[in-house]
Amino acid sequence: MCNLYSNTMAKDAMRQLFEVDTSHDALGNAEPLTAIFPKGMAPIIGLNDDGTRWLRPAHWGFVMPQLSKKTGKPIQPKAVNNARDDKLRTSGFWRASFDARRCLIPATSFCEAKGHNPATYVWFGVTGEGKRPPFALAGVWRAYKGNYGGGDLREMITSSMVTTTPNDLVKDTHPDRMPMILAPEDYAQWLTGTPDEAFALIRPFPAERMVIHQSGEGLKSDRGQTQF
């Protein structure tokens, strides 16, 4: 599973790479994000009703409200930030979003932790030009409106990234799962294809097209690649 990634692409670069018109960009003054954790806000790309693409900030993790066992009042909710590929079509929690609300999650690296006390943080990315070539993770989204704990009412878009089996590069760090990286030529099919067509894209990204950018203890942000 992935609980940490980065997206340091400039807003203009995201619009260009993911073919989003300026009129459908709702990011505002977006800053480079060297560390995105569950419950954080980060950009995603989805589809308007007319098939054009939008770019919006989203809460990373589908919200699962919780109540205090002591008081029965709402407390900080859980955020389900990973969607297993083998659950997308069988779980009622994911199925409607996979069928109708798939998205692209822009990224410049993602992190997996290995070991404990202390853990080694390994930052993965893709090959290409520049220090941190950008890419897109496959995701799903849904709207949330309700109590966010402590009386805080929120209305927002939420997202979760799809995970699949790891390739040979990632599995040494995380032997069970890795985020699903989409090839650029597959962006349109993930967003607009039928559920069968989208599901056919799910596979580990080729290890030979990936790199380890950095690894070490305490590396909870990928500050080596900020692109202004």
JSON list of N, CA and C in Angstrom, two decimals, residues 48-85:
[
{"chain": "A", "resi": 48, "resn": "ASN", "atom": "N", "xyz": [-15.74, 15.96, -16.81]},
{"chain": "A", "resi": 48, "resn": "ASN", "atom": "CA", "xyz": [-17.02, 16.65, -16.79]},
{"chain": "A", "resi": 48, "resn": "ASN", "atom": "C", "xyz": [-18.05, 15.82, -17.56]},
{"chain": "A", "resi": 49, "resn": "ASP", "atom": "N", "xyz": [-19.31, 16.21, -17.45]},
{"chain": "A", "resi": 49, "resn": "ASP", "atom": "CA", "xyz": [-20.38, 15.48, -18.14]},
{"chain": "A", "resi": 49, "resn": "ASP", "atom": "C", "xyz": [-20.20, 15.49, -19.65]},
{"chain": "A", "resi": 50, "resn": "ASP", "atom": "N", "xyz": [-19.55, 16.53, -20.18]},
{"chain": "A", "resi": 50, "resn": "ASP", "atom": "CA", "xyz": [-19.37, 16.61, -21.63]},
{"chain": "A", "resi": 50, "resn": "ASP", "atom": "C", "xyz": [-18.09, 15.93, -22.12]},
{"chain": "A", "resi": 51, "resn": "GLY", "atom": "N", "xyz": [-17.39, 15.26, -21.21]},
{"chain": "A", "resi": 51, "resn": "GLY", "atom": "CA", "xyz": [-16.19, 14.53, -21.59]},
{"chain": "A", "resi": 51, "resn": "GLY", "atom": "C", "xyz": [-14.90, 15.32, -21.48]},
{"chain": "A", "resi": 52, "resn": "THR", "atom": "N", "xyz": [-14.98, 16.62, -21.19]},
{"chain": "A", "resi": 52, "resn": "THR", "atom": "CA", "xyz": [-13.77, 17.39, -20.96]},
{"chain": "A", "resi": 52, "resn": "THR", "atom": "C", "xyz": [-13.21, 17.06, -19.58]},
{"chain": "A", "resi": 53, "resn": "ARG", "atom": "N", "xyz": [-11.95, 17.41, -19.37]},
{"chain": "A", "resi": 53, "resn": "ARG", "atom": "CA", "xyz": [-11.28, 17.05, -18.12]},
{"chain": "A", "resi": 53, "resn": "ARG", "atom": "C", "xyz": [-11.21, 18.24, -17.17]},
{"chain": "A", "resi": 54, "resn": "TRP", "atom": "N", "xyz": [-11.37, 17.95, -15.89]},
{"chain": "A", "resi": 54, "resn": "TRP", "atom": "CA", "xyz": [-11.20, 18.97, -14.86]},
{"chain": "A", "resi": 54, "resn": "TRP", "atom": "C", "xyz": [-10.01, 18.65, -13.97]},
{"chain": "A", "resi": 55, "resn": "LEU", "atom": "N", "xyz": [-9.48, 19.68, -13.33]},
{"chain": "A", "resi": 55, "resn": "LEU", "atom": "CA", "xyz": [-8.35, 19.57, -12.40]},
{"chain": "A", "resi": 55, "resn": "LEU", "atom": "C", "xyz": [-8.77, 20.22, -11.10]},
{"chain": "A", "resi": 56, "resn": "ARG", "atom": "N", "xyz": [-8.86, 19.41, -10.03]},
{"chain": "A", "resi": 56, "resn": "ARG", "atom": "CA", "xyz": [-9.36, 19.91, -8.75]},
{"chain": "A", "resi": 56, "resn": "ARG", "atom": "C", "xyz": [-8.54, 19.35, -7.59]},
{"chain": "A", "resi": 57, "resn": "PRO", "atom": "N", "xyz": [-8.55, 20.05, -6.46]},
{"chain": "A", "resi": 57, "resn": "PRO", "atom": "CA", "xyz": [-7.95, 19.47, -5.25]},
{"chain": "A", "resi": 57, "resn": "PRO", "atom": "C", "xyz": [-8.89, 18.43, -4.66]},
{"chain": "A", "resi": 58, "resn": "ALA", "atom": "N", "xyz": [-8.33, 17.36, -4.14]},
{"chain": "A", "resi": 58, "resn": "ALA", "atom": "CA", "xyz": [-9.13, 16.30, -3.54]},
{"chain": "A", "resi": 58, "resn": "ALA", "atom": "C", "xyz": [-8.50, 15.83, -2.23]},
{"chain": "A", "resi": 59, "resn": "HIS", "atom": "N", "xyz": [-9.35, 15.45, -1.31]},
{"chain": "A", "resi": 59, "resn": "HIS", "atom": "CA", "xyz": [-8.94, 14.86, -0.02]},
{"chain": "A", "resi": 59, "resn": "HIS", "atom": "C", "xyz": [-8.49, 13.43, -0.31]},
{"chain": "A", "resi": 60, "resn": "TRP", "atom": "N", "xyz": [-7.22, 13.10, 0.04]},
{"chain": "A", "resi": 60, "resn": "TRP", "atom": "CA", "xyz": [-6.71, 11.76, -0.25]},
{"chain": "A", "resi": 60, "resn": "TRP", "atom": "C", "xyz": [-7.27, 10.76, 0.76]},
{"chain": "A", "resi": 61, "resn": "GLY", "atom": "N", "xyz": [-8.24, 10.01, 0.31]},
{"chain": "A", "resi": 61, "resn": "GLY", "atom": "CA", "xyz": [-8.88, 9.00, 1.14]},
{"chain": "A", "resi": 61, "resn": "GLY", "atom": "C", "xyz": [-10.38, 9.16, 1.15]},
{"chain": "A", "resi": 62, "resn": "PHE", "atom": "N", "xyz": [-11.10, 8.09, 0.82]},
{"chain": "A", "resi": 62, "resn": "PHE", "atom": "CA", "xyz": [-12.55, 8.10, 0.97]},
{"chain": "A", "resi": 62, "resn": "PHE", "atom": "C", "xyz": [-12.87, 8.19, 2.46]},
{"chain": "A", "resi": 63, "resn": "VAL", "atom": "N", "xyz": [-13.77, 9.08, 2.80]},
{"chain": "A", "resi": 63, "resn": "VAL", "atom": "CA", "xyz": [-14.06, 9.35, 4.21]},
{"chain": "A", "resi": 63, "resn": "VAL", "atom": "C", "xyz": [-14.96, 8.27, 4.80]},
{"chain": "A", "resi": 64, "resn": "MET", "atom": "N", "xyz": [-14.53, 7.72, 5.92]},
{"chain": "A", "resi": 64, "resn": "MET", "atom": "CA", "xyz": [-15.34, 6.78, 6.70]},
{"chain": "A", "resi": 64, "resn": "MET", "atom": "C", "xyz": [-15.60, 7.40, 8.07]},
{"chain": "A", "resi": 65, "resn": "PRO", "atom": "N", "xyz": [-16.79, 7.97, 8.29]},
{"chain": "A", "resi": 65, "resn": "PRO", "atom": "CA", "xyz": [-17.09, 8.62, 9.58]},
{"chain": "A", "resi": 65, "resn": "PRO", "atom": "C", "xyz": [-16.94, 7.64, 10.74]},
{"chain": "A", "resi": 66, "resn": "GLN", "atom": "N", "xyz": [-16.52, 8.18, 11.89]},
{"chain": "A", "resi": 66, "resn": "GLN", "atom": "CA", "xyz": [-16.38, 7.38, 13.11]},
{"chain": "A", "resi": 66, "resn": "GLN", "atom": "C", "xyz": [-17.04, 8.11, 14.28]},
{"chain": "A", "resi": 67, "resn": "LEU", "atom": "N", "xyz": [-17.51, 7.33, 15.24]},
{"chain": "A", "resi": 67, "resn": "LEU", "atom": "CA", "xyz": [-18.08, 7.88, 16.46]},
{"chain": "A", "resi": 67, "resn": "LEU", "atom": "C", "xyz": [-17.22, 7.48, 17.65]},
{"chain": "A", "resi": 68, "resn": "SER", "atom": "N", "xyz": [-17.12, 8.37, 18.60]},
{"chain": "A", "resi": 68, "resn": "SER", "atom": "CA", "xyz": [-16.37, 8.07, 19.81]},
{"chain": "A", "resi": 68, "resn": "SER", "atom": "C", "xyz": [-17.07, 6.96, 20.60]},
{"chain": "A", "resi": 69, "resn": "LYS", "atom": "N", "xyz": [-16.30, 5.99, 21.03]},
{"chain": "A", "resi": 69, "resn": "LYS", "atom": "CA", "xyz": [-16.86, 4.91, 21.85]},
{"chain": "A", "resi": 69, "resn": "LYS", "atom": "C", "xyz": [-17.30, 5.43, 23.23]},
{"chain": "A", "resi": 70, "resn": "LYS", "atom": "N", "xyz": [-16.68, 6.52, 23.67]},
{"chain": "A", "resi": 70, "resn": "LYS", "atom": "CA", "xyz": [-17.01, 7.06, 24.98]},
{"chain": "A", "resi": 70, "resn": "LYS", "atom": "C", "xyz": [-18.22, 7.99, 24.93]},
{"chain": "A", "resi": 71, "resn": "THR", "atom": "N", "xyz": [-18.26, 8.88, 23.94]},
{"chain": "A", "resi": 71, "resn": "THR", "atom": "CA", "xyz": [-19.30, 9.91, 23.91]},
{"chain": "A", "resi": 71, "resn": "THR", "atom": "C", "xyz": [-20.37, 9.67, 22.85]},
{"chain": "A", "resi": 72, "resn": "GLY", "atom": "N", "xyz": [-20.07, 8.84, 21.85]},
{"chain": "A", "resi": 72, "resn": "GLY", "atom": "CA", "xyz": [-21.01, 8.62, 20.76]},
{"chain": "A", "resi": 72, "resn": "GLY", "atom": "C", "xyz": [-21.04, 9.76, 19.75]},
{"chain": "A", "resi": 73, "resn": "LYS", "atom": "N", "xyz": [-20.17, 10.74, 19.92]},
{"chain": "A", "resi": 73, "resn": "LYS", "atom": "CA", "xyz": [-20.13, 11.88, 19.02]},
{"chain": "A", "resi": 73, "resn": "LYS", "atom": "C", "xyz": [-19.12, 11.65, 17.89]},
{"chain": "A", "resi": 74, "resn": "PRO", "atom": "N", "xyz": [-19.31, 12.34, 16.76]},
{"chain": "A", "resi": 74, "resn": "PRO", "atom": "CA", "xyz": [-18.37, 12.18, 15.64]},
{"chain": "A", "resi": 74, "resn": "PRO", "atom": "C", "xyz": [-16.95, 12.58, 16.01]},
{"chain": "A", "resi": 75, "resn": "ILE", "atom": "N", "xyz": [-16.00, 11.79, 15.60]},
{"chain": "A", "resi": 75, "resn": "ILE", "atom": "CA", "xyz": [-14.58, 12.10, 15.79]},
{"chain": "A", "resi": 75, "resn": "ILE", "atom": "C", "xyz": [-13.90, 12.08, 14.42]},
{"chain": "A", "resi": 76, "resn": "GLN", "atom": "N", "xyz": [-12.61, 12.38, 14.39]},
{"chain": "A", "resi": 76, "resn": "GLN", "atom": "CA", "xyz": [-11.86, 12.41, 13.14]},
{"chain": "A", "resi": 76, "resn": "GLN", "atom": "C", "xyz": [-12.09, 11.12, 12.35]},
{"chain": "A", "resi": 77, "resn": "PRO", "atom": "N", "xyz": [-12.54, 11.21, 11.10]},
{"chain": "A", "resi": 77, "resn": "PRO", "atom": "CA", "xyz": [-12.85, 10.00, 10.34]},
{"chain": "A", "resi": 77, "resn": "PRO", "atom": "C", "xyz": [-11.61, 9.28, 9.83]},
{"chain": "A", "resi": 78, "resn": "LYS", "atom": "N", "xyz": [-11.81, 8.06, 9.43]},
{"chain": "A", "resi": 78, "resn": "LYS", "atom": "CA", "xyz": [-10.77, 7.34, 8.72]},
{"chain": "A", "resi": 78, "resn": "LYS", "atom": "C", "xyz": [-10.73, 7.80, 7.27]},
{"chain": "A", "resi": 79, "resn": "ALA", "atom": "N", "xyz": [-9.57, 7.63, 6.63]},
{"chain": "A", "resi": 79, "resn": "ALA", "atom": "CA", "xyz": [-9.44, 7.95, 5.22]},
{"chain": "A", "resi": 79, "resn": "ALA", "atom": "C", "xyz": [-8.92, 6.70, 4.51]},
{"chain": "A", "resi": 80, "resn": "VAL", "atom": "N", "xyz": [-9.74, 6.11, 3.67]},
{"chain": "A", "resi": 80, "resn": "VAL", "atom": "CA", "xyz": [-9.35, 4.89, 2.95]},
{"chain": "A", "resi": 80, "resn": "VAL", "atom": "C", "xyz": [-8.67, 5.34, 1.66]},
{"chain": "A", "resi": 81, "resn": "ASN", "atom": "N", "xyz": [-7.35, 5.36, 1.68]},
{"chain": "A", "resi": 81, "resn": "ASN", "atom": "CA", "xyz": [-6.59, 5.99, 0.61]},
{"chain": "A", "resi": 81, "resn": "ASN", "atom": "C", "xyz": [-6.09, 5.04, -0.47]},
{"chain": "A", "resi": 82, "resn": "ASN", "atom": "N", "xyz": [-6.23, 3.73, -0.26]},
{"chain": "A", "resi": 82, "resn": "ASN", "atom": "CA", "xyz": [-5.83, 2.74, -1.26]},
{"chain": "A", "resi": 82, "resn": "ASN", "atom": "C", "xyz": [-7.01, 1.86, -1.62]},
{"chain": "A", "resi": 83, "resn": "ALA", "atom": "N", "xyz": [-7.18, 1.60, -2.91]},
{"chain": "A", "resi": 83, "resn": "ALA", "atom": "CA", "xyz": [-8.23, 0.70, -3.40]},
{"chain": "A", "resi": 83, "resn": "ALA", "atom": "C", "xyz": [-7.56, -0.49, -4.07]},
{"chain": "A", "resi": 84, "resn": "ARG", "atom": "N", "xyz": [-7.67, -1.65, -3.47]},
{"chain": "A", "resi": 84, "resn": "ARG", "atom": "CA", "xyz": [-7.06, -2.85, -4.06]},
{"chain": "A", "resi": 84, "resn": "ARG", "atom": "C", "xyz": [-7.72, -3.19, -5.39]},
{"chain": "A", "resi": 85, "resn": "ASP", "atom": "N", "xyz": [-6.90, -3.59, -6.37]},
{"chain": "A", "resi": 85, "resn": "ASP", "atom": "CA", "xyz": [-7.46, -3.92, -7.68]},
{"chain": "A", "resi": 85, "resn": "ASP", "atom": "C", "xyz": [-8.41, -5.11, -7.62]}
]
